[in-house]
Short mmCIF file of C-alpha atoms in Angstrom, two decimals:
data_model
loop_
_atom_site.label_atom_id
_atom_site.label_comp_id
_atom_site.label_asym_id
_atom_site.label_seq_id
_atom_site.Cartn_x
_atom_site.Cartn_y
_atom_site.Cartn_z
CA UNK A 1 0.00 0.00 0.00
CA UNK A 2 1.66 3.15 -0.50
CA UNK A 3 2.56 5.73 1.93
CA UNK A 4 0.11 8.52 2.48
CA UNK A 5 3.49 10.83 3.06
CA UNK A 6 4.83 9.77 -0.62
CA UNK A 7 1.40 10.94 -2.12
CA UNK A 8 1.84 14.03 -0.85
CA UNK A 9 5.26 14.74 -1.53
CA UNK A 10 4.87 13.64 -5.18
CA UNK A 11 3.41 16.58 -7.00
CA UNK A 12 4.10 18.93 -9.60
CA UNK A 13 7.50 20.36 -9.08
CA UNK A 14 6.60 24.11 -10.28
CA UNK A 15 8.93 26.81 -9.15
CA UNK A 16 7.68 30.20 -7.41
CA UNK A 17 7.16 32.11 -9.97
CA UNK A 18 7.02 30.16 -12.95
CA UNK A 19 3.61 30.70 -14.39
CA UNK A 20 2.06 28.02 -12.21
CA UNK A 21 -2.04 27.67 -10.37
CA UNK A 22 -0.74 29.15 -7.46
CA UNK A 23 1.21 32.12 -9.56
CA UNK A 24 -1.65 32.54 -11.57
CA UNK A 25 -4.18 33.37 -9.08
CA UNK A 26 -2.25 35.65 -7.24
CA UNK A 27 0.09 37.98 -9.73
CA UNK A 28 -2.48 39.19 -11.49
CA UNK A 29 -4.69 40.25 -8.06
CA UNK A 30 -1.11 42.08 -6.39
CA UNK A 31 0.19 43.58 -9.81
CA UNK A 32 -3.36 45.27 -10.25
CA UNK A 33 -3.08 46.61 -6.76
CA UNK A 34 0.01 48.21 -7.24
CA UNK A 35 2.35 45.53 -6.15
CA UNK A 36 5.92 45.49 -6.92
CA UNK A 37 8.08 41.97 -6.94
CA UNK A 38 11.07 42.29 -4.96
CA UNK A 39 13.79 39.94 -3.67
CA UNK A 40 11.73 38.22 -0.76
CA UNK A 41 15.54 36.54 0.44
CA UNK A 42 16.73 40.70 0.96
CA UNK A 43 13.64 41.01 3.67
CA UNK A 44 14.07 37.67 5.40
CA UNK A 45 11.44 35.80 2.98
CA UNK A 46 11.10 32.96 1.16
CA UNK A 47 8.92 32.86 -1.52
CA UNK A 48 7.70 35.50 -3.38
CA UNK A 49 7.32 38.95 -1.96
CA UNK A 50 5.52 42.15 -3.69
CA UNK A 51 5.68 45.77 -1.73
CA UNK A 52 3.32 48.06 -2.71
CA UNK A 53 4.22 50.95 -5.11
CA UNK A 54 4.48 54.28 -2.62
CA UNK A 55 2.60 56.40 -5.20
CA UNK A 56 -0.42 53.57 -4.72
CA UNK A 57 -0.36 52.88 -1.00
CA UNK A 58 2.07 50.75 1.88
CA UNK A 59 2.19 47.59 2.41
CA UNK A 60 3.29 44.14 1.40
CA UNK A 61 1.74 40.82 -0.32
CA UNK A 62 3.77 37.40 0.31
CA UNK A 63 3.15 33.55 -0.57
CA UNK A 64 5.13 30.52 -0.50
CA UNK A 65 4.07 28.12 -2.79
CA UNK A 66 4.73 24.13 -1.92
CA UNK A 67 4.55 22.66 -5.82
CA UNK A 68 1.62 23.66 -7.22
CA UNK A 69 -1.48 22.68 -5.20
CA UNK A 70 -1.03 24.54 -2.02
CA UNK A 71 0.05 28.18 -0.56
CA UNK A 72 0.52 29.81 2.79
CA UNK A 73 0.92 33.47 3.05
CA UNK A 74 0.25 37.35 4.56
CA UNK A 75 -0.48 40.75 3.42
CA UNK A 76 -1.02 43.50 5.13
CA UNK A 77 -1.86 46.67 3.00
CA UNK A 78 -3.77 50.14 2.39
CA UNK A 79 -4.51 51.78 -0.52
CA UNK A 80 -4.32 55.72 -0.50
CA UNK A 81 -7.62 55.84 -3.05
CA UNK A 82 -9.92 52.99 -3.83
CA UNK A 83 -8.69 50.39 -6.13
CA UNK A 84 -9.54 46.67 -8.13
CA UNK A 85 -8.38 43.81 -9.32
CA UNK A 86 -9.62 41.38 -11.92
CA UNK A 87 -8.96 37.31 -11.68
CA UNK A 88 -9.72 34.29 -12.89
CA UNK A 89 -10.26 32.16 -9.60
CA UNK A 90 -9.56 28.86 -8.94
CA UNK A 91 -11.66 26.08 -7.49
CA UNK A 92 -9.84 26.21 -3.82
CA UNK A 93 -10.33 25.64 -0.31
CA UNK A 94 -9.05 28.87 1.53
CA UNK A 95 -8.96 29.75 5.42
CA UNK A 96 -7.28 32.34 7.34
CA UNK A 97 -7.32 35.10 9.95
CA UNK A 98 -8.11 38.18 9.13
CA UNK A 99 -8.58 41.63 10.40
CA UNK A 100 -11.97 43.69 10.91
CA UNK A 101 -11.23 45.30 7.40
CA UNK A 102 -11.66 42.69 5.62
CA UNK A 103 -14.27 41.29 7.11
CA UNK A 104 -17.01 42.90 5.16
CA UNK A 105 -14.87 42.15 1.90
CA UNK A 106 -16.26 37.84 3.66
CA UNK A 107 -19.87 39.49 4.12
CA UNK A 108 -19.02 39.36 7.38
CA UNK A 109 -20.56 41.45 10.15
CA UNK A 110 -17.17 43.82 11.41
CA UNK A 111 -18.54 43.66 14.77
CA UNK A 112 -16.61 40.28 15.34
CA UNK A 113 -13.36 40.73 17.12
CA UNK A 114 -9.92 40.94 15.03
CA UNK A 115 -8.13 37.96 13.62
CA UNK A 116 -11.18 36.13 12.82
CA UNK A 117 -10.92 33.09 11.40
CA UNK A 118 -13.15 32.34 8.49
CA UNK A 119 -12.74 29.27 6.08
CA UNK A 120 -14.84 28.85 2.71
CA UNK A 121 -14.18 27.15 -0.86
CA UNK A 122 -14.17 28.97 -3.88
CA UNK A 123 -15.37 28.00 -7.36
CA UNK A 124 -14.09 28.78 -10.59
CA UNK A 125 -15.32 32.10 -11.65
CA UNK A 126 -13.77 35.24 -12.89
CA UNK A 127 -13.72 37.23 -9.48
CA UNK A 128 -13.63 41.40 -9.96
CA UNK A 129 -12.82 43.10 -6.49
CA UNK A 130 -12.93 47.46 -5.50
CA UNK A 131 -10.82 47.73 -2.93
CA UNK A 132 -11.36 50.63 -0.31
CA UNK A 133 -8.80 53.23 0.06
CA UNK A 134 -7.75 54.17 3.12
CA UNK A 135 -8.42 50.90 4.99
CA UNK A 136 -5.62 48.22 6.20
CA UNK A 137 -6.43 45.01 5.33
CA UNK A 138 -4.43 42.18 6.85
CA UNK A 139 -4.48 38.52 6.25
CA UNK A 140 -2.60 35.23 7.35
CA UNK A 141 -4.02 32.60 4.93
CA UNK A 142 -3.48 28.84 3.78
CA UNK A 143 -4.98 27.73 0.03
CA UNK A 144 -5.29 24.60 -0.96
CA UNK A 145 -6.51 23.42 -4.67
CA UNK A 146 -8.31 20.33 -4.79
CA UNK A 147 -5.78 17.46 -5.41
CA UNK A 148 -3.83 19.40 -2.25
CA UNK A 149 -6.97 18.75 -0.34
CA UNK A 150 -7.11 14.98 -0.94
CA UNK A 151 -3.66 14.89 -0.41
CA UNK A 152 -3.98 16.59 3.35
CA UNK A 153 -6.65 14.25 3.92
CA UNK A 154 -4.59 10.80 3.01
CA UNK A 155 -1.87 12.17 5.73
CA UNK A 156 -4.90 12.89 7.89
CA UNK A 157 -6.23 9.33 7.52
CA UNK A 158 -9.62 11.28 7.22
CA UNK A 159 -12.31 11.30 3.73
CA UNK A 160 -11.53 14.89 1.90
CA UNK A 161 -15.03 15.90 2.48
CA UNK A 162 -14.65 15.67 6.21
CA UNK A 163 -11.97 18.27 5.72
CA UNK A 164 -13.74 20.66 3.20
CA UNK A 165 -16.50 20.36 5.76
CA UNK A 166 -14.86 21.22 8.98
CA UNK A 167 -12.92 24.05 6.98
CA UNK A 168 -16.17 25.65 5.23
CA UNK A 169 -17.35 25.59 9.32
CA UNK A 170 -15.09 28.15 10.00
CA UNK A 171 -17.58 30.76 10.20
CA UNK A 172 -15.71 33.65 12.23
CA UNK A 173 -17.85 33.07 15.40
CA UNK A 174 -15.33 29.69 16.96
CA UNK A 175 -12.17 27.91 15.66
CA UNK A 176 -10.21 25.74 17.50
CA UNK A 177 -8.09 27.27 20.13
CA UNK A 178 -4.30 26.62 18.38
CA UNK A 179 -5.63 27.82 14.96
CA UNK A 180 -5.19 31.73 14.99
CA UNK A 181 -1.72 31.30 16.93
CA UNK A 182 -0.72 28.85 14.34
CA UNK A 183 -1.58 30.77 11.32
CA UNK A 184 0.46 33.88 12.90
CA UNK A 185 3.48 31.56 13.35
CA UNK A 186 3.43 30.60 10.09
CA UNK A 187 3.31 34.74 9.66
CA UNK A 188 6.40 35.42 11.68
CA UNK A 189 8.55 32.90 10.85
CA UNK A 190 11.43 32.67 8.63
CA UNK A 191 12.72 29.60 8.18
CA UNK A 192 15.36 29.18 5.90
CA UNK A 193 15.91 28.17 1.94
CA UNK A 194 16.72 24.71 3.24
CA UNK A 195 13.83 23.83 5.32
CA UNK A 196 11.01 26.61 4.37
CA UNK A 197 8.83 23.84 2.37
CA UNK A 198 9.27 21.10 5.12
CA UNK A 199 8.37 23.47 7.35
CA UNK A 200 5.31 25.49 5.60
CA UNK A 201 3.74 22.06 4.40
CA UNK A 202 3.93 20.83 8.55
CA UNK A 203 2.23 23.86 9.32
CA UNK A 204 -0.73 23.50 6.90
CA UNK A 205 -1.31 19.59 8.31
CA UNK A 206 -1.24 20.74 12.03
CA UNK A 207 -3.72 23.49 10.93
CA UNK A 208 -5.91 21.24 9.14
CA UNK A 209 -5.63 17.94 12.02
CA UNK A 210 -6.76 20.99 14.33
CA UNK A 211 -9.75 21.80 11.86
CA UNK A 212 -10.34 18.43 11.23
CA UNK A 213 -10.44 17.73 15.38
CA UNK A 214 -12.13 20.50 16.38
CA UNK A 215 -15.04 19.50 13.88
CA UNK A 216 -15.43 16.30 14.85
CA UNK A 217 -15.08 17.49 18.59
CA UNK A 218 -18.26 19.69 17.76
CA UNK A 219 -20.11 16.27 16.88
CA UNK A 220 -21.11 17.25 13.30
CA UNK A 221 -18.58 15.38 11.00
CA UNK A 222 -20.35 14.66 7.80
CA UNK A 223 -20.60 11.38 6.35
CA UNK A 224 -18.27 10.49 3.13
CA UNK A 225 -19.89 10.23 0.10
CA UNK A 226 -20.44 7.16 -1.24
CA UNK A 227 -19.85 6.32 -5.20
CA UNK A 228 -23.65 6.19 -6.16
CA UNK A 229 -23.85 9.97 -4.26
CA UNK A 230 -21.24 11.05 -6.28
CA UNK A 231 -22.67 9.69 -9.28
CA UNK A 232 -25.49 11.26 -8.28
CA UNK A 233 -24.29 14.77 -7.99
CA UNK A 234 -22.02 14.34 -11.42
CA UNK A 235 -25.89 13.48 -13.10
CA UNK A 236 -26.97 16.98 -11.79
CA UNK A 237 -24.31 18.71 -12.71
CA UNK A 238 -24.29 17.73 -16.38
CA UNK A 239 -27.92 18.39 -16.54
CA UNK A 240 -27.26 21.43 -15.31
CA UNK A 241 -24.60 22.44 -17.28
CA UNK A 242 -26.16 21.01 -20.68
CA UNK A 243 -28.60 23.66 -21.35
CA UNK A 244 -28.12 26.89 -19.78
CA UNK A 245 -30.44 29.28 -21.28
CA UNK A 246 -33.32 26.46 -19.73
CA UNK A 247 -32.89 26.37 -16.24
CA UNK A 248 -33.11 22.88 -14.41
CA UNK A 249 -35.32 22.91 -11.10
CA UNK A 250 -34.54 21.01 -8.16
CA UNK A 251 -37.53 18.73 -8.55
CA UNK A 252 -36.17 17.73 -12.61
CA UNK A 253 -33.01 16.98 -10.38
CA UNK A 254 -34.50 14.56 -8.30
CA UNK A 255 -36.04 12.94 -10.72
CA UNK A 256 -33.26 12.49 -13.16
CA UNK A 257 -31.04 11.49 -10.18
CA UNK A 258 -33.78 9.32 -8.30
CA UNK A 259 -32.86 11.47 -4.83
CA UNK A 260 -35.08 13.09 -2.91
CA UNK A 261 -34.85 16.67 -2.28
CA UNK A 262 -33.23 16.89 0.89
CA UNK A 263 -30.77 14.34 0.25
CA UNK A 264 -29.81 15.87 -3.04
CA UNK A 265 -29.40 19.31 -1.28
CA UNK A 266 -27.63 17.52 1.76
CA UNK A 267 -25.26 15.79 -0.72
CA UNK A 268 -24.74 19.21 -2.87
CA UNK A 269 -23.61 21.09 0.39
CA UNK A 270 -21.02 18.40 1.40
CA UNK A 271 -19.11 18.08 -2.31
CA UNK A 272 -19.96 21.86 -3.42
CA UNK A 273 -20.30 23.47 -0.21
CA UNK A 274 -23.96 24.97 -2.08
CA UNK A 275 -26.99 24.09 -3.12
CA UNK A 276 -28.17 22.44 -6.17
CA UNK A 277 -30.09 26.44 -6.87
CA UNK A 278 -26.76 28.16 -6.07
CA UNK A 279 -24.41 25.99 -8.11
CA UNK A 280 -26.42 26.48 -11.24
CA UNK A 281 -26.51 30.23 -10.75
CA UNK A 282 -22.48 30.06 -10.30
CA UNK A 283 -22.29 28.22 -13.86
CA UNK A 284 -24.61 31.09 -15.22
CA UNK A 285 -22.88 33.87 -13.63
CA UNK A 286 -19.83 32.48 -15.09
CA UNK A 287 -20.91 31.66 -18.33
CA UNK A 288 -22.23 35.21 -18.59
CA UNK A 289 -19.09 36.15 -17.28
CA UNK A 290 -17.09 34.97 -20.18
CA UNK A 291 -20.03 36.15 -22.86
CA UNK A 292 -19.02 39.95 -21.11
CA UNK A 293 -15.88 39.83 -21.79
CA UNK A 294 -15.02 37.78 -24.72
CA UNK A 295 -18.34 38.71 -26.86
CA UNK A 296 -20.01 42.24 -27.59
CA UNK A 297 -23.44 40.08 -27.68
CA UNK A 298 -25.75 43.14 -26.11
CA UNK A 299 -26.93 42.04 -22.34
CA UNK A 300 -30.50 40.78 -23.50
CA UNK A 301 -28.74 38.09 -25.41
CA UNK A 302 -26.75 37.38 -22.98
CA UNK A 303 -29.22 36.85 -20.15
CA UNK A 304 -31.20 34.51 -22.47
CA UNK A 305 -28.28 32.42 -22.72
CA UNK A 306 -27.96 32.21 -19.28
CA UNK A 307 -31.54 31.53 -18.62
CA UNK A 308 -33.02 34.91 -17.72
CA UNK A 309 -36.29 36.19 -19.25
CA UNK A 310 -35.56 39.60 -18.04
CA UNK A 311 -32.78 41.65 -18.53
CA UNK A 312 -33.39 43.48 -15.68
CA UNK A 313 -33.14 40.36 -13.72
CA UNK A 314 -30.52 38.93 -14.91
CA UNK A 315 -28.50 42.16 -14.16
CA UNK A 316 -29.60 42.21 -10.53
CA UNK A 317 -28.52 38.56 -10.16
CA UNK A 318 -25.67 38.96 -11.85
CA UNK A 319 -24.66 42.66 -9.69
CA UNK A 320 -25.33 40.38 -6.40
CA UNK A 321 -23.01 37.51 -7.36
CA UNK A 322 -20.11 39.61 -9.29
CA UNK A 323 -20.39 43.06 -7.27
CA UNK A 324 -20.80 45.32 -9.80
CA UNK A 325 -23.73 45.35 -12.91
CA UNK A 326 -23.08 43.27 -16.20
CA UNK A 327 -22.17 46.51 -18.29
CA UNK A 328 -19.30 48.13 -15.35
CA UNK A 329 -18.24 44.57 -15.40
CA UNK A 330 -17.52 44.56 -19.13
CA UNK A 331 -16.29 47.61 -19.24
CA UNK A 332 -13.15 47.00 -16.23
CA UNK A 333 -12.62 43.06 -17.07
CA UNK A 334 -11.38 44.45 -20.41
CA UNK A 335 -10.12 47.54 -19.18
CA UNK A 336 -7.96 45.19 -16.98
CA UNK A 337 -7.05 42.35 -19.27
CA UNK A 338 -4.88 44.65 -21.73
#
């Protein structure tokens, strides 16, 4: 049987830097912000380190990157005027601390006290962000892509969804006690060239055995999948994705799926982290996503390719999922792309 430690270790060998996942989500977010790449080994760093441009704001934006699954890393910036960035995100798992700025960036309430710890999985979409000037935002974070998270789970001796689970729990209102001390160690330290990946990749399994414990501690570990769930959810997906412009209800899920409702939902939540409802408006929103930017098909079109009747609907959906209304959107994706 082969060692859970040898699956993990055998990954792609990408190189900060080198136009990998992990490079790919990030440059393009710090360079729009006004970062600048320095030599992270002049301050003490490993990895790659970006200070922000003087004439933009202070601050600085670091990551170490273990192959090309899996990141730790800190910023801690302001912006003298308001700012954005444009990115295609990844499907991830993500947790960190963070301070009371960014917590309404989480739709979090700011009334929770600093360095709250908040956990949540992203989907593939392209992401736009404005950025408020004049506010520090601070992070410690840990991201891991999806073959990173079953790899943290074999070492963990634990079913991947058990840790997407106890890591989409992190809801800023308890973590387990270790967790926000851990995440700032992995802040403050600077281990060197030698042992910086031995010792970054330790940190992010003692982080996630915590998560992992602290869940199960809190008696409400979900149940793994089995293979006829998963075949179950794959069947809903594809119907879902098939036909966009028609949109699938929960019921023709069920059906097609032979799942009840609650189970289908149930089972939804623990592989997608979201409902049946809210996964199919995430392929929509992307979809019309890359219609805005790669098309100049006028927004009626585009909303009945997506499924909308309305225009004015879809652009309401679409300004609550993506922050800002279909046209704006068009208009700075491009405006950012060149």
């Amino acid at each position: 049987m082969r060692n859970p430690a040898e699956n993990f270790k055998n990954r792609a060998e990408t190189a900060p830097g080198t136009g990998g996942a992990i490079d790919a989500l990030f440059e393009p977010q710090v360079r729009q912000l006004g970062g600048v790449l320095v030599d992270a080994a002049a301050h003490g760093r490993q990895g790659l380190l970006w200070l922000i441009d003087p004439a933009v704001g202070k601050g600085s934006f670091w990551y170490f990157p273990i192959g090309d699954r899996l990141a730790v890393g800190a910023f801690d910036f302001a912006l003298r005027e308001e700012g954005g960035f444009f990115c295609d995100a990844a499907d991830c798992f993500y947790f960190g601390s963070y301070n009371q700025g960014m917590l309404p960036y989480l739709g979090i309430e700011p009334a929770l006290p600093d360095r709250t710890v908040v956990g949540h999985a992203w989907k593939r979409v392209p992401y736009h962000q404005r950025v408020q000037g004049g506010v520090r935002l601070e992070e410690t974070f840990v991201m891991l892509l999806p073959e990173a998270l079953r790899d943290v789970s074999l070492r963990l001796h634990c079913d991947p969804v058990v840790l997407s689970a106890a890591i989409a729990a992190l809801d800023g209102t308890s973590c387990p006690a270790r967790l926000s001390s851990l995440l700032d160690d992995m802040r403050r330290a600077r281990p060197s060239a030698v042992v910086a990946e031995a010792f970054y990749e330790s940190k992010v399994v003692e982080a996630c055995a915590l998560i992992v414990d602290w869940r199960l501690a809190c008696g409400r570990a979900p149940i793994a999948l089995s293979a006829d769930d998963v075949a179950a959810v794959a069947v809903a997906q594809h119907l879902i994705q098939q036909d966009l412009a028609r949109p699938v209800t929960t019921e023709e899920l069920c059906r097609a799926t032979c799942v009840g409702t609650s189970k289908l939902i149930e089972l939804f939540r623990l592989s997608c982290g979201m409902t049946p409802q809210e996964y199919a408006r995430d392929v929509r929103m992307h979809h019309a996503c890359e219609l805005l930017e790669t098309t100049d098909l006028s927004l009626a079109e585009i909303a009945a390719r997506v499924g909308y009747s309305r225009q004015g609907s879809f652009s309401e959906a679409f300004r609550a999922r993506c922050g800002l209304p279909p046209r704006e959107w068009r208009a700075s994706a491009r405006t950012l792309r060149r």
